[in-house]
PDB file of C-alpha atoms in Angstrom:
ATOM      1  CA  MET A   1      66.393  75.598  41.118  1.00 45.00           C
ATOM      2  CA  SER A   2      67.357  73.900  44.288  1.00 48.00           C
ATOM      3  CA  SER A   3      70.747  74.968  46.201  1.00 49.00           C
ATOM      4  CA  SER A   4      73.784  72.114  46.350  1.00 50.00           C
ATOM      5  CA  ARG A   5      76.592  71.908  48.595  1.00 49.00           C
ATOM      6  CA  THR A   6      78.654  69.039  49.849  1.00 46.00           C
ATOM      7  CA  SER A   7      79.369  69.258  53.333  1.00 45.00           C
ATOM      8  CA  THR A   8      82.805  69.691  54.488  1.00 43.00           C
ATOM      9  CA  LEU A   9      82.786  70.966  57.907  1.00 40.00           C
ATOM     10  CA  PRO A  10      86.237  70.953  59.704  1.00 44.00           C
ATOM     11  CA  ALA A  11      85.487  72.869  62.898  1.00 56.00           C
ATOM     12  CA  SER A  12      81.851  72.075  64.243  1.00 75.00           C
ATOM     13  CA  PRO A  13      79.644  74.696  65.293  1.00 92.00           C
ATOM     14  CA  SER A  14      77.870  74.850  68.691  1.00 95.00           C
ATOM     15  CA  PHE A  15      74.171  73.310  68.757  1.00 96.00           C
ATOM     16  CA  GLY A  16      73.701  77.341  70.573  1.00 95.00           C
ATOM     17  CA  GLU A  17      75.347  78.656  67.492  1.00 96.00           C
ATOM     18  CA  LEU A  18      73.415  76.508  64.856  1.00 96.00           C
ATOM     19  CA  GLY A  19      69.915  78.290  66.667  1.00 96.00           C
ATOM     20  CA  VAL A  20      68.629  75.716  69.107  1.00 96.00           C
ATOM     21  CA  SER A  21      67.205  77.253  72.523  1.00 93.00           C
ATOM     22  CA  ALA A  22      69.022  76.659  75.767  1.00 94.00           C
ATOM     23  CA  PRO A  23      66.733  74.370  77.312  1.00 95.00           C
ATOM     24  CA  LEU A  24      66.964  71.762  74.320  1.00 96.00           C
ATOM     25  CA  ILE A  25      70.488  71.861  74.837  1.00 96.00           C
ATOM     26  CA  ALA A  26      70.651  71.601  78.329  1.00 96.00           C
ATOM     27  CA  ALA A  27      68.375  68.189  77.649  1.00 96.00           C
ATOM     28  CA  LEU A  28      71.414  66.956  75.149  1.00 96.00           C
ATOM     29  CA  ASP A  29      73.858  67.810  77.183  1.00 95.00           C
ATOM     30  CA  ARG A  30      71.911  65.701  80.052  1.00 93.00           C
ATOM     31  CA  ALA A  31      71.635  62.886  77.146  1.00 92.00           C
ATOM     32  CA  GLY A  32      75.301  63.039  76.449  1.00 93.00           C
ATOM     33  CA  VAL A  33      75.309  64.755  73.098  1.00 94.00           C
ATOM     34  CA  THR A  34      77.638  67.772  73.383  1.00 92.00           C
ATOM     35  CA  GLN A  35      78.466  68.622  69.928  1.00 93.00           C
ATOM     36  CA  PRO A  36      76.628  68.619  66.937  1.00 95.00           C
ATOM     37  CA  PHE A  37      77.440  65.796  63.975  1.00 92.00           C
ATOM     38  CA  ALA A  38      78.195  67.000  60.654  1.00 92.00           C
ATOM     39  CA  VAL A  39      74.193  66.079  59.525  1.00 93.00           C
ATOM     40  CA  GLN A  40      73.082  68.416  61.999  1.00 94.00           C
ATOM     41  CA  ALA A  41      75.825  71.131  61.408  1.00 94.00           C
ATOM     42  CA  ALA A  42      75.244  71.430  57.766  1.00 94.00           C
ATOM     43  CA  THR A  43      71.548  71.293  57.934  1.00 96.00           C
ATOM     44  CA  LEU A  44      70.036  73.085  61.501  1.00 97.00           C
ATOM     45  CA  PRO A  45      70.298  76.633  60.035  1.00 97.00           C
ATOM     46  CA  ASP A  46      68.251  76.032  56.706  1.00 97.00           C
ATOM     47  CA  ALA A  47      65.723  73.755  58.497  1.00 97.00           C
ATOM     48  CA  ILE A  48      65.537  76.209  61.476  1.00 97.00           C
ATOM     49  CA  ALA A  49      64.506  79.048  59.065  1.00 97.00           C
ATOM     50  CA  GLY A  50      62.055  77.381  57.534  1.00 97.00           C
ATOM     51  CA  ARG A  51      63.840  76.136  53.800  1.00 97.00           C
ATOM     52  CA  ASP A  52      62.278  72.874  52.482  1.00 98.00           C
ATOM     53  CA  VAL A  53      66.102  71.147  52.592  1.00 97.00           C
ATOM     54  CA  LEU A  54      66.789  68.079  50.957  1.00 97.00           C
ATOM     55  CA  VAL A  55      69.968  65.652  52.518  1.00 96.00           C
ATOM     56  CA  ARG A  56      71.357  62.631  51.081  1.00 94.00           C
ATOM     57  CA  ALA A  57      73.082  61.015  54.595  1.00 87.00           C
ATOM     58  CA  GLN A  58      73.437  57.421  55.433  1.00 80.00           C
ATOM     59  CA  THR A  59      71.078  55.581  58.352  1.00 75.00           C
ATOM     60  CA  GLY A  60      73.388  56.202  61.608  1.00 75.00           C
ATOM     61  CA  SER A  61      74.497  60.154  60.411  1.00 78.00           C
ATOM     62  CA  GLY A  62      72.700  61.624  63.329  1.00 89.00           C
ATOM     63  CA  LYS A  63      69.930  62.918  61.204  1.00 92.00           C
ATOM     64  CA  THR A  64      66.835  62.140  64.015  1.00 95.00           C
ATOM     65  CA  LEU A  65      68.302  64.770  66.079  1.00 95.00           C
ATOM     66  CA  ALA A  66      69.080  67.245  62.950  1.00 96.00           C
ATOM     67  CA  PHE A  67      65.665  66.872  61.780  1.00 97.00           C
ATOM     68  CA  GLY A  68      63.770  66.498  65.540  1.00 97.00           C
ATOM     69  CA  LEU A  69      65.814  69.943  66.982  1.00 97.00           C
ATOM     70  CA  ALA A  70      64.329  71.749  63.852  1.00 97.00           C
ATOM     71  CA  ALA A  71      60.896  71.162  64.134  1.00 98.00           C
ATOM     72  CA  ILE A  72      61.014  70.946  68.018  1.00 98.00           C
ATOM     73  CA  THR A  73      62.524  74.484  67.673  1.00 97.00           C
ATOM     74  CA  ARG A  74      60.136  75.543  65.350  1.00 97.00           C
ATOM     75  CA  LEU A  75      57.081  74.689  67.381  1.00 97.00           C
ATOM     76  CA  GLU A  76      57.982  75.709  70.937  1.00 96.00           C
ATOM     77  CA  GLY A  77      55.583  77.962  72.800  1.00 95.00           C
ATOM     78  CA  VAL A  78      52.456  77.020  69.938  1.00 97.00           C
ATOM     79  CA  PRO A  79      50.005  75.584  71.625  1.00 96.00           C
ATOM     80  CA  ALA A  80      48.795  71.809  70.640  1.00 96.00           C
ATOM     81  CA  VAL A  81      45.265  71.524  69.027  1.00 95.00           C
ATOM     82  CA  PRO A  82      43.301  68.682  69.184  1.00 97.00           C
ATOM     83  CA  MET A  83      43.550  66.309  66.262  1.00 97.00           C
ATOM     84  CA  GLU A  84      45.143  68.181  64.692  1.00 97.00           C
ATOM     85  CA  PRO A  85      48.955  68.490  64.404  1.00 98.00           C
ATOM     86  CA  LEU A  86      51.665  70.568  63.752  1.00 98.00           C
ATOM     87  CA  ALA A  87      54.755  68.480  62.559  1.00 98.00           C
ATOM     88  CA  LEU A  88      54.879  65.068  60.987  1.00 98.00           C
ATOM     89  CA  ILE A  89      57.977  62.676  60.698  1.00 98.00           C
ATOM     90  CA  LEU A  90      57.359  59.623  58.315  1.00 98.00           C
ATOM     91  CA  VAL A  91      59.296  56.796  58.604  1.00 97.00           C
ATOM     92  CA  PRO A  92      58.927  53.587  56.591  1.00 96.00           C
ATOM     93  CA  THR A  93      58.836  50.693  59.467  1.00 96.00           C
ATOM     94  CA  ARG A  94      56.977  50.444  63.023  1.00 96.00           C
ATOM     95  CA  GLU A  95      61.126  49.811  64.147  1.00 96.00           C
ATOM     96  CA  LEU A  96      62.452  53.119  62.886  1.00 96.00           C
ATOM     97  CA  ALA A  97      59.076  55.052  64.132  1.00 96.00           C
ATOM     98  CA  MET A  98      60.211  53.775  67.978  1.00 96.00           C
ATOM     99  CA  GLN A  99      62.906  54.875  67.744  1.00 96.00           C
ATOM    100  CA  VAL A 100      62.827  58.424  66.343  1.00 97.00           C
ATOM    101  CA  ASN A 101      60.461  58.949  68.842  1.00 97.00           C
ATOM    102  CA  ASP A 102      62.358  57.369  71.890  1.00 96.00           C
ATOM    103  CA  GLY A 103      65.244  59.990  70.422  1.00 95.00           C
ATOM    104  CA  LEU A 104      62.867  63.246  70.616  1.00 97.00           C
ATOM    105  CA  SER A 105      60.882  62.611  73.224  1.00 97.00           C
ATOM    106  CA  PRO A 106      63.150  63.900  76.186  1.00 96.00           C
ATOM    107  CA  LEU A 107      64.003  66.864  74.195  1.00 97.00           C
ATOM    108  CA  VAL A 108      59.826  67.439  73.604  1.00 97.00           C
ATOM    109  CA  ASP A 109      59.674  67.226  77.220  1.00 96.00           C
ATOM    110  CA  ALA A 110      62.188  69.740  77.248  1.00 96.00           C
ATOM    111  CA  VAL A 111      60.093  72.451  76.192  1.00 97.00           C
ATOM    112  CA  GLY A 112      56.571  71.406  77.139  1.00 97.00           C
ATOM    113  CA  LEU A 113      55.658  69.737  73.678  1.00 98.00           C
ATOM    114  CA  ARG A 114      54.028  66.963  72.558  1.00 97.00           C
ATOM    115  CA  ILE A 115      54.751  64.005  70.149  1.00 98.00           C
ATOM    116  CA  ARG A 116      52.820  60.988  69.642  1.00 97.00           C
ATOM    117  CA  LEU A 117      54.149  57.531  67.834  1.00 97.00           C
ATOM    118  CA  VAL A 118      51.381  55.809  65.049  1.00 96.00           C
ATOM    119  CA  ALA A 119      52.657  53.178  63.520  1.00 94.00           C
ATOM    120  CA  GLY A 120      50.709  49.202  63.276  1.00 89.00           C
ATOM    121  CA  GLY A 121      50.716  45.845  65.669  1.00 87.00           C
ATOM    122  CA  MET A 122      50.496  49.235  68.174  1.00 86.00           C
ATOM    123  CA  PRO A 123      47.381  49.766  70.383  1.00 86.00           C
ATOM    124  CA  TYR A 124      45.386  51.953  67.689  1.00 86.00           C
ATOM    125  CA  ARG A 125      42.784  53.431  70.647  1.00 91.00           C
ATOM    126  CA  LYS A 126      45.822  54.592  72.609  1.00 92.00           C
ATOM    127  CA  GLN A 127      47.144  56.446  69.089  1.00 93.00           C
ATOM    128  CA  VAL A 128      43.849  57.885  68.438  1.00 93.00           C
ATOM    129  CA  ASP A 129      42.724  58.877  71.647  1.00 95.00           C
ATOM    130  CA  ALA A 130      46.322  60.956  72.315  1.00 94.00           C
ATOM    131  CA  ILE A 131      45.723  62.595  68.814  1.00 96.00           C
ATOM    132  CA  ARG A 132      42.344  63.681  70.177  1.00 95.00           C
ATOM    133  CA  ARG A 133      43.795  65.381  73.016  1.00 96.00           C
ATOM    134  CA  GLY A 134      46.302  67.000  70.877  1.00 97.00           C
ATOM    135  CA  VAL A 135      50.122  66.442  69.739  1.00 97.00           C
ATOM    136  CA  HIS A 136      52.599  69.011  68.351  1.00 98.00           C
ATOM    137  CA  ILE A 137      54.706  66.215  66.563  1.00 98.00           C
ATOM    138  CA  VAL A 138      53.601  63.020  65.086  1.00 98.00           C
ATOM    139  CA  VAL A 139      55.631  60.283  64.337  1.00 98.00           C
ATOM    140  CA  ALA A 140      54.334  57.598  61.773  1.00 97.00           C
ATOM    141  CA  THR A 141      54.179  55.189  59.083  1.00 97.00           C
ATOM    142  CA  PRO A 142      52.343  55.552  56.372  1.00 97.00           C
ATOM    143  CA  GLY A 143      50.014  52.617  56.529  1.00 95.00           C
ATOM    144  CA  ARG A 144      48.675  53.630  59.763  1.00 95.00           C
ATOM    145  CA  LEU A 145      48.441  57.286  59.606  1.00 97.00           C
ATOM    146  CA  MET A 146      46.123  56.893  56.188  1.00 96.00           C
ATOM    147  CA  ASP A 147      44.009  54.475  58.463  1.00 95.00           C
ATOM    148  CA  LEU A 148      44.013  56.922  61.342  1.00 96.00           C
ATOM    149  CA  VAL A 149      42.577  59.891  58.221  1.00 97.00           C
ATOM    150  CA  SER A 150      40.413  57.642  56.615  1.00 96.00           C
ATOM    151  CA  GLN A 151      38.752  56.854  60.108  1.00 94.00           C
ATOM    152  CA  GLY A 152      38.242  60.887  60.760  1.00 96.00           C
ATOM    153  CA  ALA A 153      40.262  60.473  63.855  1.00 95.00           C
ATOM    154  CA  VAL A 154      42.793  62.583  62.533  1.00 97.00           C
ATOM    155  CA  ASP A 155      42.956  66.063  60.458  1.00 97.00           C
ATOM    156  CA  LEU A 156      46.723  66.859  58.867  1.00 98.00           C
ATOM    157  CA  SER A 157      45.929  70.096  57.232  1.00 97.00           C
ATOM    158  CA  ARG A 158      47.294  72.412  59.716  1.00 97.00           C
ATOM    159  CA  VAL A 159      50.718  70.012  59.746  1.00 98.00           C
ATOM    160  CA  ARG A 160      53.180  72.856  58.663  1.00 97.00           C
ATOM    161  CA  ILE A 161      56.637  70.856  59.034  1.00 98.00           C
ATOM    162  CA  THR A 162      56.773  67.186  56.860  1.00 98.00           C
ATOM    163  CA  VAL A 163      60.154  65.104  56.960  1.00 98.00           C
ATOM    164  CA  LEU A 164      60.275  62.242  55.248  1.00 98.00           C
ATOM    165  CA  ASP A 165      63.126  60.121  56.699  1.00 96.00           C
ATOM    166  CA  GLU A 166      64.456  57.000  55.175  1.00 95.00           C
ATOM    167  CA  ALA A 167      62.691  58.507  51.700  1.00 96.00           C
ATOM    168  CA  ASP A 168      64.403  55.716  49.497  1.00 95.00           C
ATOM    169  CA  GLN A 169      63.293  52.528  51.991  1.00 95.00           C
ATOM    170  CA  MET A 170      59.870  53.771  51.519  1.00 96.00           C
ATOM    171  CA  ALA A 171      60.373  53.496  48.206  1.00 95.00           C
ATOM    172  CA  ASP A 172      61.421  50.416  47.901  1.00 95.00           C
ATOM    173  CA  MET A 173      58.617  49.340  50.112  1.00 95.00           C
ATOM    174  CA  GLY A 174      56.388  50.556  47.792  1.00 95.00           C
ATOM    175  CA  PHE A 175      54.872  53.367  50.164  1.00 95.00           C
ATOM    176  CA  LEU A 176      55.530  56.604  48.098  1.00 94.00           C
ATOM    177  CA  PRO A 177      51.685  56.647  46.808  1.00 95.00           C
ATOM    178  CA  GLN A 178      50.469  56.545  50.356  1.00 96.00           C
ATOM    179  CA  VAL A 179      53.067  59.009  51.106  1.00 97.00           C
ATOM    180  CA  ARG A 180      52.285  61.698  48.534  1.00 97.00           C
ATOM    181  CA  GLU A 181      48.470  61.417  49.498  1.00 97.00           C
ATOM    182  CA  ILE A 182      49.414  62.478  52.862  1.00 98.00           C
ATOM    183  CA  LEU A 183      51.582  65.677  51.774  1.00 97.00           C
ATOM    184  CA  ASP A 184      48.721  66.352  49.322  1.00 97.00           C
ATOM    185  CA  LEU A 185      46.708  66.948  53.147  1.00 98.00           C
ATOM    186  CA  THR A 186      49.226  69.195  54.376  1.00 97.00           C
ATOM    187  CA  ALA A 187      49.298  72.688  54.730  1.00 93.00           C
ATOM    188  CA  PRO A 188      50.148  74.454  51.909  1.00 90.00           C
ATOM    189  CA  GLY A 189      53.278  76.489  52.361  1.00 93.00           C
ATOM    190  CA  GLY A 190      54.333  73.992  54.990  1.00 97.00           C
ATOM    191  CA  GLN A 191      58.211  73.203  54.690  1.00 98.00           C
ATOM    192  CA  ARG A 192      59.439  69.689  54.132  1.00 98.00           C
ATOM    193  CA  MET A 193      62.531  67.925  55.050  1.00 98.00           C
ATOM    194  CA  LEU A 194      63.614  64.904  52.913  1.00 97.00           C
ATOM    195  CA  PHE A 195      66.517  62.623  53.882  1.00 96.00           C
ATOM    196  CA  SER A 196      67.621  59.359  51.813  1.00 94.00           C
ATOM    197  CA  ALA A 197      70.781  57.329  51.129  1.00 91.00           C
ATOM    198  CA  THR A 198      69.650  57.621  47.167  1.00 90.00           C
ATOM    199  CA  LEU A 199      68.074  60.308  45.709  1.00 89.00           C
ATOM    200  CA  GLY A 200      67.404  58.888  42.079  1.00 88.00           C
ATOM    201  CA  GLY A 201      64.434  57.577  40.790  1.00 91.00           C
ATOM    202  CA  GLU A 202      60.852  57.523  42.282  1.00 93.00           C
ATOM    203  CA  VAL A 203      62.996  59.535  45.298  1.00 94.00           C
ATOM    204  CA  ASP A 204      63.945  62.525  43.098  1.00 94.00           C
ATOM    205  CA  VAL A 205      60.346  62.749  41.677  1.00 94.00           C
ATOM    206  CA  LEU A 206      58.805  62.792  44.899  1.00 94.00           C
ATOM    207  CA  ILE A 207      61.316  65.922  45.654  1.00 95.00           C
ATOM    208  CA  ARG A 208      60.364  67.420  42.504  1.00 95.00           C
ATOM    209  CA  SER A 209      57.020  67.249  42.951  1.00 96.00           C
ATOM    210  CA  TYR A 210      56.921  68.314  46.799  1.00 97.00           C
ATOM    211  CA  LEU A 211      59.993  70.103  47.839  1.00 97.00           C
ATOM    212  CA  ARG A 212      60.329  74.318  46.880  1.00 96.00           C
ATOM    213  CA  ALA A 213      63.810  75.068  46.046  1.00 95.00           C
ATOM    214  CA  PRO A 214      65.210  73.022  48.702  1.00 96.00           C
ATOM    215  CA  ALA A 215      68.921  73.867  50.887  1.00 96.00           C
ATOM    216  CA  ARG A 216      70.462  70.775  49.316  1.00 95.00           C
ATOM    217  CA  HIS A 217      72.796  68.890  51.772  1.00 94.00           C
ATOM    218  CA  GLU A 218      75.185  65.612  50.741  1.00 91.00           C
ATOM    219  CA  LEU A 219      77.377  64.522  53.093  1.00 82.00           C
ATOM    220  CA  THR A 220      80.162  63.039  52.640  1.00 61.00           C
ATOM    221  CA  PRO A 221      81.073  59.152  53.343  1.00 54.00           C
ATOM    222  CA  GLU A 222      83.650  59.933  55.972  1.00 45.00           C
ATOM    223  CA  HIS A 223      81.266  61.742  57.945  1.00 43.00           C
ATOM    224  CA  ALA A 224      79.121  58.816  58.408  1.00 43.00           C
ATOM    225  CA  PRO A 225      77.673  56.822  59.650  1.00 43.00           C
ATOM    226  CA  VAL A 226      78.659  57.340  63.511  1.00 42.00           C
ATOM    227  CA  ASP A 227      76.622  57.181  66.814  1.00 39.00           C
ATOM    228  CA  THR A 228      73.775  58.505  67.031  1.00 38.00           C
ATOM    229  CA  MET A 229      72.077  59.749  70.511  1.00 36.00           C
TER     230      MET A 229
END
């Protein structure tokens, strides 16, 4: 059974108090992000601890940094392996994939990790070559990622952190069969984080099938939306 709580935080802790490392805090400061948003303050301790996390939050609530900082923190100091990414961020559209990749790239660079965008309508060969050299984090749309899997260009068996962002939108677009196929290819026992504006219907089936006793956070309307990094 998942733990559930509505996040109402009158005084936000600092990024350092949430477990974020000094190089990442410095990178955030350079970007003008000095205090966590509600979704980050609520979810980072659980996510950095490696727990499965389930979050109901609106677009624009700052969730990219919530899951991004957690994944980057957990992977600091871990070497990349050719063709075998360690973290996967699945999103429904190329535009969102680009936004997530652009938002996290300065943070990834700050701690010496590598990130790669994998989406349709972009140069296929560059995506394959980057993964063959080794990346820590792949930000992908389901369709293009499954194309790479079917071509033998990427091995997901070492993915230890999987993020499903805008899960309700992926359900609306018919991507959940591919999402389930992708999840089945990732490392057994890996961490999973699901972010969605709604949690019913097909999303609930996904939650019950793939998340293990998740820490559940529901951001109340007064916390969202806000400006993001």
